[in-house]
Amino acid sequence: MRVIRVGTRKSQLARIQTDSVVATLKALYPGLQFEIIAMSTTGDKILDTALSKIGEKSLFTKELEHALEKNEVDLVVHSLKDLPTVLPPGFTIGAICKRENPHDAVVFHPKFVGKTLETLPEKSVVGTSSLRRAAQLQRKFSHLEFRSIRGNLNTRLRKLDEQQEFSAIILATAGLQRMGWHNRVGQILHPEECMYAVGQGALGVEVRAKDQDILDLVGVLHDPETLLRCIAERAFLRHLEGGCSVPVAVHTAMKDGQLYLTGGVWSLDGSDSIQDTMQATIHVPAQHEDGPEDDPQLVGITARNIPRGPQLAAQNLGISLANLLLSKGAKNILDVARQLNDAH
């Protein structure tokens, strides 16, 4: 029986996410065996520094990619938002699974259960490791103070509950739901309050770009709507040259054959921002069998079983929105945010 080796980070959430992908693959391919190999990444080891300060794009992916390269694993399951928009040569995202709720959630200290960010006392401290969240929320909730909090979900929840430093922390709703911690979600933030990170809520399966066998194997996991939304989001971020060290956020929706993409950039303190929305006519295609193409990758993603036209339209939408924001002065906001972040 052929064994497919699946790489993952060691955290409980990463394991849950990987187990869910493997369970789907097992159901699709009962004749194959799957072995899960867990490892620690740089991002898991450096816990005393804000993510945006470490200055490394592949914080949570590098060691896993190393194992892929050395043929120690055949595929790796990631949170899509951890995967840079430009992957190292030789790798591709072979599947993007159906997205869960992409919005951010607020988890409150037990003594503030029932509150919202708006009703928290003046000068309450809110923990987040994301510049994107802090910039947007500072602008909306100026009575609060935002501080960095690092560690996996379990660590962050423990810091919130056991120490008196934080009144609340901001986490991705999808992660909390996957962990089964629905009861801790005190408030879900709507796009008007806080737009989400590119790819948030979706899982990406990374493989060797030339490994046609494995590409075919995982390609069936592609969710067409999630794929098109995430291509648009990733193209927007790539064209802005954004990453962890600058506040960039998005919101996408498919409705009646239209893909709507809202994107924004913020200064670090949230005082300066540029946002806009564009739409394109894109019908969510059914999967189909497609012949190989010369360069099938778009923003690091290979989806040969989804028609090319809608993928290109989604990518063009992302690029067009980025160009619109750049024409309105986004580059200056991002450059200043980068410099300030590097200087701190």
Steps between C-alpha positions, in 0.01 A plus 500: 500500500643835398572737791446874455692705758334820617697777674351731763595737779482354850237730650163351590321719244742400222445133588121540495518675161729233358286218639193646327678514162637146545154371594361642174785347299455161671132498404590586141790254475426195719788313333765740634654531841576842653770570756509835684842646585497798741784751537579834664554811287693822564172677582422237763842543663538879511227598743637816658489717189206645305453313170537819298843563656660167415517612138468152354221430251497123537492489880260211530585324175877483450579179691200329344613603151846369583348159573304516172816585310692210654215264415433427868133594454274506192266782595464757775180647645515870593269780600491678164566835665844371611605433140679791329359616164832405335607147587860379475581342162391139472189528720135568428167504682326197353169542682301764683228343714159651565534809712355520849388831656783739401416774752686588819351428841538660842555274800445677833660451841246313720422820693398680177282229349190661347689818405598614149812695399284812506384446859837399650625750762729786395869397457419126496784303341417281200752241381575431133811389315379660178577852377198472270261447791664759724499773232134455412375458855701792642329722249153373596547455875730782608418447871687164494869416508637230269800285597680210336423150626678195355473124524263240362127518575528301824782724627318821415177389666695400810672842511160668470331292771783468753675835480325828568677684215242456223128579505453327165695349212427488127525165320379352171146363536589199282776387736276525805227305322739228385621462860139462615515819707184659361395597852800733536399719204368815667468711186559445129644806326323608182694641203398857596686448830786280386565347160682168499841379385556370149402131494371499858273206585623283210748212505764463229675176405856562383675247276804470274411685177626219277337217693212439258384193689447686827358805317232276348441337836435826692346698212155356576505690832479838323181688591433713188347802679766510772770458234381799295455724803847412627664550158352852493612569860852364446542691171395821678754444781779394265453804277509731805811312621338464839588236760502450874676830564228728362126534569316373189153346520228372268140390474362292210156375402352308206148601408299445184803434282690800640816481708524801733841587646546768765855575604667750727836619631555678832771691678623317813285709734201477267472878459567488126330254266395440143224253415296420193286232339498359148304221339535269201260264327615150585285190503610234746595212273452131557819298516607350169783295360752728336812434300835611643603860435847649482483716810185414690592693819311815596614674822662173604190287432456213252142404414495313172157352565336845519457696171775754438277793399340564840840460673655769277198726550538465879873577480435806281241627748760485779762680290250766388394578857864520611573743215200712599625522860856571383369785283335645814823498702512152654872461434584792726287364787661154467855638472455706817342203683795281396758755614326557834467129561868442420605786728310380808 
